[in-house]
Amino acid sequence: MQSFEPIAAISTPYGRGGIAVIRLSGEGSITLAEKIFVPKSKKHLSDVESGYAVYGDILRNGKRIDDGIATVFRAPRSFTGEDTVEISCHGGILLTENVLTSALESGFRLALGGEFSKRAFLNGKMSLTEAEAVIGLIDAESDEQLRLSASITNGVLKNGVNKLCDEITELLASVYAYIDYPDEDLTDVSIEELTLRAEKLLDETNKLVSSYRSGKAVNDGIKTAIVGKPNAGKSSVLNRLLGYDRAIVTSVAGTTRDTVEETAVIGRVTLRLCDTAGIRESSDEVERLGIERSIGKLNEAELILAVFDGSSPLDELDREVIERVMKSDAEVIAIVNKSDICSNIELNVPFRVVTVSALDGSGFDELKKMISDLYVDEKLNYDTTPVLTNARQFAAATEAKARLESALQALKSGFTQDIAGMDLELSLSALREIDGRNVSEEITDRIFSRFCVGK
Ligand code: GDP
């Protein structure tokens, strides 16, 4: 365990509340905390057992400013792995700041965002995937994201990756034994068997890589564009989709004009609906302009919901929409709207098609299930299946997979096991990156900077 300089921060949200918690951690933090907290029993904090809480006075410059509870955690049995004291005081804004100031005046430095968690990672209390899942728990916008993040903080992804690493290590040992002593029957492992084992590993790595499709849909959300000619019902479809769950509206700055993004939780997945302001305005626009605007979003979208007015035959504008959508790499669902009037069109398109009425809501359960099933298998169980949740993990797993593929090729070619060994090592190293072993400080800094101060 490493112990770093003592740091302090308010760990509860800024504002008025029943209580607030000031967290103190680092070298000598229990002794330093004695300057700001005196138990009523007059016992010294240094004498309090690890994991125990004591009631007492909170001081600033030796004067009592509040009473509260101090919980003492001794290294390594604390969140950070260092000596830690957590002081709970009454939750007033000014009062809490005063307690923090008292800590800063007593020798603590103000903690940076995520610094407690970073120390937990550096002290081996938490892997990088677990740290990232903690951000997922804090930032969760859906119950599904909470469930997924909880399974990762429980070690499901870490254990899955460790298991793969162990298997590669074993395979490596066999490959090297074969290279070093090709004529001696040291390992009992034939090239055929090595190949079989590598194939099995590749299969498992593949599953891990593929899990990102679901993990991303749940964790980050799918960038979704709703397109279609004016009056097809885009805005009505959007409103119905948002009606499923509370909508979270955020402005995305930095584009030519601010665009509005709304979040809809559809079944197990989260949709990020891009430029919804544009959709809502578009029915007033000249037809051509409306189409251009709605189609401009296509390049960024990962899922396109193409809306057609089912009460009138397909026209030139619809065909233009289809043509443009076909050119995109995104997943596409064609929505034939206005089924309450009649269904007057034959859509001959290579996409999934669903018929709905944004007016009375019919067909929306089917649409919702279609979207959910597109990304997350109904049977996916987060408690047993490791799932990747961000681009960093995905890139590392993809690299591991590519290296395994080339190791397998080397094994199959029959005479270059040393190359296979090299590739297996690179694959192992890429897998280890998922959990933060061999990742650069720059990357860990970037990850922990996403945490709030006090976490
Ligand atoms: P947008 O221009 O594509 O966004 O289309 P809107 O959502 O603004 O809808 C255009 C018109 O069609 C409005 O008058 C809506 O009330 C109507 N509309 C939308 N969906 C339905 C539907 O499912 N059934 C019926 N009967 N009318 C609809």
XYZ file of C-alpha atoms and ligand atoms in Angstrom:
483
model
C 0.000 0.000 0.000
C 1.226 3.443 -0.815
C 0.231 6.393 1.310
C 0.119 9.823 -0.168
C -0.120 13.313 1.309
C -3.264 13.966 3.354
C -6.193 15.285 1.352
C -9.666 16.485 2.262
C -12.929 17.116 0.434
C -16.655 17.346 0.967
C -17.985 13.999 -0.256
C -21.687 14.788 -0.208
C -23.429 17.021 -2.785
C -23.207 20.771 -2.401
C -26.327 22.094 -0.741
C -28.421 21.962 2.406
C -29.130 18.556 3.869
C -29.523 16.522 7.033
C -25.869 15.669 7.139
C -22.744 16.250 5.078
C -19.588 14.148 5.024
C -16.040 15.476 4.868
C -13.574 12.803 3.866
C -9.945 12.944 5.000
C -7.380 10.476 3.677
C -3.638 9.978 3.414
C -0.461 9.763 5.407
C -1.032 10.812 9.008
C -4.627 11.798 8.424
C -5.921 10.238 11.671
C -3.493 12.235 13.827
C -4.131 15.408 11.816
C -7.884 14.904 12.198
C -7.450 15.165 15.988
C -7.022 18.934 15.487
C -10.549 19.201 14.147
C -12.423 16.442 15.922
C -12.470 15.632 19.626
C -14.592 12.682 20.779
C -16.918 13.441 23.712
C -15.320 10.476 25.464
C -12.007 12.402 25.250
C -10.528 9.328 23.624
C -8.038 10.241 20.869
C -9.038 9.440 17.299
C -5.723 7.580 17.029
C -7.052 5.154 19.638
C -10.344 4.484 17.864
C -10.523 1.050 16.261
C -10.709 0.763 12.499
C -14.269 0.858 11.184
C -15.646 2.420 14.386
C -17.483 5.717 14.707
C -17.336 8.142 17.620
C -19.515 11.092 18.523
C -17.755 14.357 19.326
C -17.093 18.056 18.722
C -15.912 19.483 15.434
C -13.414 22.323 15.903
C -11.984 25.187 13.930
C -9.027 27.046 15.483
C -9.707 25.098 18.666
C -13.304 26.358 18.910
C -16.337 24.095 18.608
C -18.289 24.795 15.410
C -20.557 21.724 15.370
C -20.976 18.265 16.785
C -20.953 15.119 14.675
C -19.606 11.661 14.041
C -16.105 10.653 13.004
C -15.530 7.213 11.494
C -11.969 5.967 11.475
C -10.630 3.559 8.857
C -7.088 2.297 9.022
C -4.941 1.289 6.071
C -5.446 -0.963 4.237
C -9.059 -1.384 5.338
C -10.489 1.789 3.831
C -11.881 2.915 0.502
C -8.539 4.449 -0.538
C -6.413 1.815 1.179
C -4.930 4.609 3.325
C -5.738 5.892 6.799
C -9.045 7.711 6.447
C -11.414 9.671 8.663
C -14.924 10.551 7.586
C -16.541 13.358 9.541
C -20.315 13.719 9.390
C -21.536 17.147 10.380
C -24.874 18.932 10.007
C -25.520 19.590 6.336
C -25.456 23.375 6.064
C -23.551 24.857 3.136
C -21.494 27.333 5.148
C -21.029 24.944 8.064
C -19.732 22.167 5.809
C -17.350 24.591 4.134
C -16.110 25.657 7.554
C -15.359 22.060 8.517
C -13.479 21.621 5.253
C -11.575 24.879 5.813
C -10.673 23.706 9.288
C -9.220 20.534 7.717
C -7.270 22.581 5.169
C -5.922 24.804 7.974
C -4.869 21.676 9.865
C -2.576 20.332 7.155
C -4.827 18.673 4.603
C -4.712 19.670 0.945
C -7.947 20.006 -1.041
C -8.499 16.767 -2.994
C -8.710 16.870 -6.781
C -11.726 15.382 -8.579
C -11.580 11.590 -8.278
C -8.433 11.650 -6.161
C -9.805 9.312 -3.467
C -10.808 6.784 -6.126
C -7.492 7.151 -7.916
C -5.684 6.317 -4.686
C -7.986 3.306 -4.257
C -6.930 2.179 -7.735
C -3.219 2.813 -7.129
C -3.479 0.860 -3.871
C -5.107 -2.082 -5.607
C -8.420 -1.635 -3.779
C -10.268 -1.239 -7.032
C -9.528 -2.170 -10.630
C -9.914 0.326 -13.444
C -13.104 -1.341 -14.689
C -14.531 -1.137 -11.165
C -13.573 2.539 -10.941
C -15.263 3.199 -14.265
C -18.341 1.335 -13.046
C -18.447 3.577 -9.982
C -18.757 6.529 -12.399
C -21.497 4.520 -14.113
C -23.338 4.123 -10.798
C -23.097 7.826 -10.040
C -24.052 8.962 -13.544
C -26.704 6.287 -14.200
C -29.762 7.478 -16.082
C -31.565 4.137 -16.179
C -32.143 1.169 -13.888
C -30.457 -0.998 -16.486
C -27.285 1.083 -16.264
C -27.415 0.800 -12.485
C -27.678 -2.999 -12.710
C -24.820 -3.242 -15.202
C -22.558 -0.907 -13.207
C -23.360 -2.776 -9.983
C -22.296 -6.097 -11.528
C -19.000 -4.543 -12.619
C -18.298 -3.009 -9.218
C -18.939 -6.523 -7.960
C -16.049 -7.762 -10.104
C -17.876 -9.620 -12.906
C -15.882 -7.925 -15.685
C -12.624 -8.030 -13.745
C -13.016 -11.755 -13.076
C -13.984 -12.465 -16.679
C -10.890 -10.654 -17.968
C -8.655 -12.313 -15.348
C -9.914 -15.731 -16.416
C -9.019 -14.974 -20.041
C -5.583 -13.702 -18.961
C -4.949 -16.911 -16.995
C -5.916 -19.044 -19.973
C -3.615 -17.107 -22.302
C -0.779 -17.426 -19.791
C -1.252 -21.193 -19.699
C -1.361 -21.386 -23.458
C 1.806 -19.273 -23.631
C 3.577 -21.659 -21.277
C 2.653 -24.584 -23.508
C 3.717 -22.756 -26.664
C 7.091 -21.857 -25.143
C 7.589 -25.387 -23.872
C 6.961 -26.592 -27.376
C 9.421 -24.102 -28.859
C 12.167 -24.857 -26.357
C 11.828 -28.617 -26.337
C 10.104 -29.581 -29.573
C 11.370 -33.134 -29.511
C 10.758 -33.915 -25.904
C 7.373 -34.916 -24.781
C 7.420 -32.350 -22.013
C 3.992 -30.917 -22.272
C 1.955 -33.641 -23.879
C 0.442 -30.794 -25.840
C 0.370 -31.183 -29.587
C 0.153 -28.293 -32.012
C -3.383 -29.474 -32.772
C -4.318 -29.147 -29.167
C -2.632 -25.743 -28.840
C -4.618 -24.647 -31.865
C -7.852 -25.907 -30.355
C -7.180 -24.066 -27.117
C -6.317 -20.877 -28.977
C -9.571 -21.208 -30.926
C -11.543 -21.538 -27.729
C -9.801 -18.484 -26.309
C -10.530 -16.522 -29.447
C -14.154 -17.503 -29.137
C -14.312 -16.214 -25.556
C -12.466 -13.008 -26.458
C -14.894 -12.532 -29.303
C -17.800 -12.767 -26.884
C -16.167 -10.132 -24.716
C -15.650 -7.820 -27.704
C -19.252 -8.356 -28.839
C -20.589 -7.565 -25.375
C -19.703 -3.918 -26.035
C -22.692 -3.607 -28.338
C -24.973 -4.110 -25.336
C -22.690 -2.351 -22.861
C -22.539 0.769 -24.974
C -26.293 0.776 -25.571
C -26.931 0.571 -21.839
C -24.088 2.728 -20.577
C -23.388 5.463 -23.138
C -26.555 5.223 -25.174
C -27.119 5.019 -28.910
C -26.953 8.197 -30.983
C -30.283 8.161 -32.727
C -31.655 10.268 -35.555
C -35.310 10.488 -36.477
C -35.674 11.289 -40.162
C -38.474 11.561 -42.667
C -40.247 14.088 -44.812
C -42.132 16.946 -43.151
C -45.441 15.870 -41.593
C -44.549 12.174 -41.615
C -44.856 12.339 -37.831
C -41.243 12.573 -36.616
C -42.051 14.955 -33.838
C -45.077 12.904 -32.745
C -43.004 9.692 -32.750
C -40.339 11.463 -30.731
C -42.859 12.636 -28.161
C -44.250 9.122 -27.826
C -40.777 7.681 -27.333
C -39.911 10.266 -24.722
C -43.230 9.560 -23.043
C -41.987 6.104 -22.063
C -39.740 7.485 -19.445
C -38.756 10.805 -18.066
C -36.853 12.680 -20.730
C -33.548 14.272 -19.963
C -32.882 17.249 -22.174
C -29.367 18.507 -22.619
C -27.931 21.156 -24.865
C -24.880 20.065 -26.762
C -22.690 23.100 -27.253
C -19.914 23.588 -29.751
C -21.843 22.898 -32.927
C -22.725 25.578 -35.451
C -25.776 26.231 -33.345
C -26.537 24.533 -30.092
C -28.377 21.310 -30.708
C -30.691 19.699 -28.258
C -30.237 16.101 -27.240
C -32.882 14.170 -25.368
C -32.494 10.867 -23.649
C -35.116 8.150 -23.795
C -34.810 4.846 -21.990
C -36.373 2.260 -24.269
C -36.565 -1.178 -22.712
C -32.995 -2.024 -21.750
C -31.280 0.594 -23.891
C -30.756 4.318 -23.765
C -31.323 6.387 -26.881
C -29.667 9.749 -27.328
C -31.989 11.541 -29.683
C -29.963 14.093 -31.600
C -31.147 17.528 -32.597
C -34.635 17.063 -31.321
C -35.189 20.816 -31.474
C -34.642 20.590 -35.236
C -37.228 17.817 -35.489
C -39.804 19.784 -33.594
C -39.338 22.829 -35.783
C -39.107 21.036 -39.072
C -42.787 20.723 -39.935
C -43.005 24.494 -40.470
C -40.209 24.526 -42.950
C -40.152 24.398 -46.699
C -40.177 20.681 -47.534
C -36.749 20.544 -49.088
C -35.071 22.322 -46.212
C -36.844 20.069 -43.721
C -35.484 16.970 -45.400
C -31.976 18.383 -45.643
C -31.946 19.233 -41.999
C -33.221 15.923 -40.851
C -30.838 14.064 -43.133
C -27.835 16.123 -42.067
C -27.949 14.190 -38.796
C -27.542 10.861 -40.522
C -23.764 10.789 -40.581
C -23.456 10.913 -36.831
C -26.270 8.501 -36.060
C -25.804 4.917 -34.936
C -29.521 4.199 -35.169
C -31.885 5.792 -37.650
C -35.623 5.812 -37.149
C -37.030 6.600 -40.598
C -40.626 7.765 -40.310
C -43.124 7.419 -43.174
C -46.690 8.648 -43.396
C -48.552 5.387 -43.927
C -51.802 7.143 -44.842
C -50.584 8.335 -48.216
C -48.591 6.559 -50.922
C -44.822 6.855 -50.971
C -43.667 9.896 -52.882
C -40.443 11.303 -54.245
C -39.430 12.739 -50.865
C -39.916 9.370 -49.145
C -37.826 7.687 -51.799
C -35.123 10.275 -51.281
C -35.171 9.542 -47.556
C -34.855 5.794 -48.244
C -31.987 6.368 -50.648
C -30.070 8.505 -48.178
C -30.708 6.142 -45.287
C -29.480 3.172 -47.347
C -26.094 4.868 -47.716
C -25.593 5.098 -43.968
C -23.792 2.510 -41.845
C -26.281 2.920 -39.006
C -28.929 0.422 -37.964
C -32.255 1.423 -39.464
C -35.823 0.910 -38.370
C -38.543 2.064 -40.762
C -41.584 3.328 -38.908
C -44.831 3.407 -40.876
C -46.881 5.947 -38.963
C -50.555 6.947 -38.843
C -51.909 3.389 -38.774
C -55.059 4.808 -37.141
C -56.002 6.327 -40.500
C -55.017 3.486 -42.788
C -51.984 1.711 -44.070
C -51.616 2.762 -47.601
C -47.998 2.033 -48.402
C -45.966 -0.984 -49.329
C -42.475 -0.394 -48.012
C -40.044 -2.466 -49.950
C -36.929 -1.771 -47.932
C -34.111 -3.892 -46.493
C -34.733 -2.600 -42.943
C -36.853 -3.751 -40.064
C -40.310 -2.250 -40.479
C -42.846 -1.495 -37.780
C -46.295 0.002 -38.148
C -47.399 2.467 -35.487
C -49.759 5.276 -34.704
C -48.134 8.139 -32.863
C -51.660 9.415 -32.292
C -53.057 6.476 -30.313
C -49.772 4.767 -29.397
C -50.471 1.465 -31.095
C -47.377 -0.408 -32.323
C -45.076 1.391 -29.897
C -44.595 -1.644 -27.667
C -43.398 -3.543 -30.698
C -41.105 -0.661 -31.705
C -39.737 -0.490 -28.196
C -39.019 -4.222 -28.129
C -37.435 -4.045 -31.588
C -35.042 -1.310 -30.432
C -34.208 -3.086 -27.190
C -33.643 -6.482 -28.872
C -31.437 -4.872 -31.495
C -28.820 -4.171 -28.842
C -29.389 -6.277 -25.772
C -30.190 -9.977 -25.716
C -33.162 -10.545 -23.430
C -31.300 -13.388 -21.730
C -28.141 -11.381 -21.013
C -27.414 -11.743 -17.306
C -25.027 -9.139 -15.925
C -24.293 -11.215 -12.843
C -22.623 -13.917 -14.894
C -21.601 -12.309 -18.198
C -18.772 -9.793 -18.387
C -19.832 -6.759 -20.406
C -17.564 -4.005 -21.746
C -19.004 -0.545 -21.226
C -16.682 1.988 -22.792
C -14.548 2.676 -25.850
C -11.293 2.276 -23.931
C -12.137 -1.255 -22.817
C -13.481 -2.088 -26.274
C -10.272 -0.922 -28.020
C -8.135 -3.067 -25.695
C -10.330 -6.145 -26.153
C -10.355 -5.669 -29.923
C -6.560 -5.500 -29.959
C -6.407 -8.667 -27.825
C -8.703 -10.393 -30.296
C -6.626 -9.321 -33.335
C -3.451 -10.609 -31.687
C -5.105 -13.910 -30.836
C -6.211 -14.264 -34.431
C -2.704 -13.826 -35.682
C -1.355 -16.225 -33.026
C -3.838 -18.768 -34.254
C -2.771 -18.228 -37.820
C 0.843 -18.775 -36.805
C -0.080 -22.002 -35.009
C -2.050 -23.219 -37.979
C 0.823 -22.523 -40.333
C 2.591 -25.224 -38.411
C 6.113 -23.931 -37.979
C 6.165 -20.496 -36.384
C 5.220 -21.060 -32.765
C 7.603 -18.314 -31.696
C 5.463 -15.842 -33.637
C 2.410 -17.320 -31.946
C 4.139 -16.760 -28.605
C 4.809 -13.107 -29.409
C 1.225 -12.539 -30.488
C -0.119 -14.269 -27.402
C 1.987 -12.006 -25.216
C 0.670 -8.925 -27.009
C -2.854 -10.238 -26.628
C -2.292 -10.760 -22.906
C -0.889 -7.283 -22.520
C -3.903 -5.752 -24.321
C -6.318 -7.681 -22.093
C -4.515 -6.515 -18.984
C -5.009 -2.928 -20.079
C -8.752 -3.377 -19.659
C -8.262 -3.573 -15.945
C -5.646 -0.900 -15.706
C -2.549 -3.024 -15.577
C 0.012 -1.480 -17.951
C -2.090 1.567 -18.728
C -0.334 4.896 -18.851
C -0.709 7.498 -16.132
C -2.244 9.798 -18.704
C -5.109 7.385 -19.231
C -5.727 6.774 -15.537
C -5.643 10.531 -14.945
C -8.207 11.025 -17.677
C -10.506 8.398 -16.198
C -10.351 9.692 -12.654
C -10.770 13.314 -13.715
C -14.354 12.373 -14.641
C -15.127 11.810 -10.967
C -16.434 14.615 -8.853
C -14.398 16.125 -6.047
C -14.866 14.080 -2.893
C -15.225 10.745 -4.717
P -43.055 15.944 -38.511
O -43.116 17.156 -39.409
O -42.528 14.778 -39.259
O -42.369 16.173 -37.227
O -44.583 15.547 -38.193
P -45.478 15.859 -36.903
O -45.160 14.940 -35.813
O -45.421 17.316 -36.629
O -46.914 15.450 -37.421
C -47.470 16.049 -38.596
C -48.983 15.972 -38.505
O -49.405 14.613 -38.506
C -49.548 16.572 -37.238
O -50.745 17.210 -37.541
C -49.813 15.366 -36.361
O -50.855 15.572 -35.444
C -50.182 14.315 -37.366
N -49.849 12.963 -36.939
C -48.655 12.525 -36.477
N -48.727 11.209 -36.175
C -49.996 10.814 -36.432
C -50.693 9.563 -36.347
O -50.162 8.521 -35.938
N -51.993 9.538 -36.721
C -52.622 10.658 -37.197
N -53.893 10.527 -37.553
N -52.004 11.840 -37.284
C -50.703 11.934 -36.925
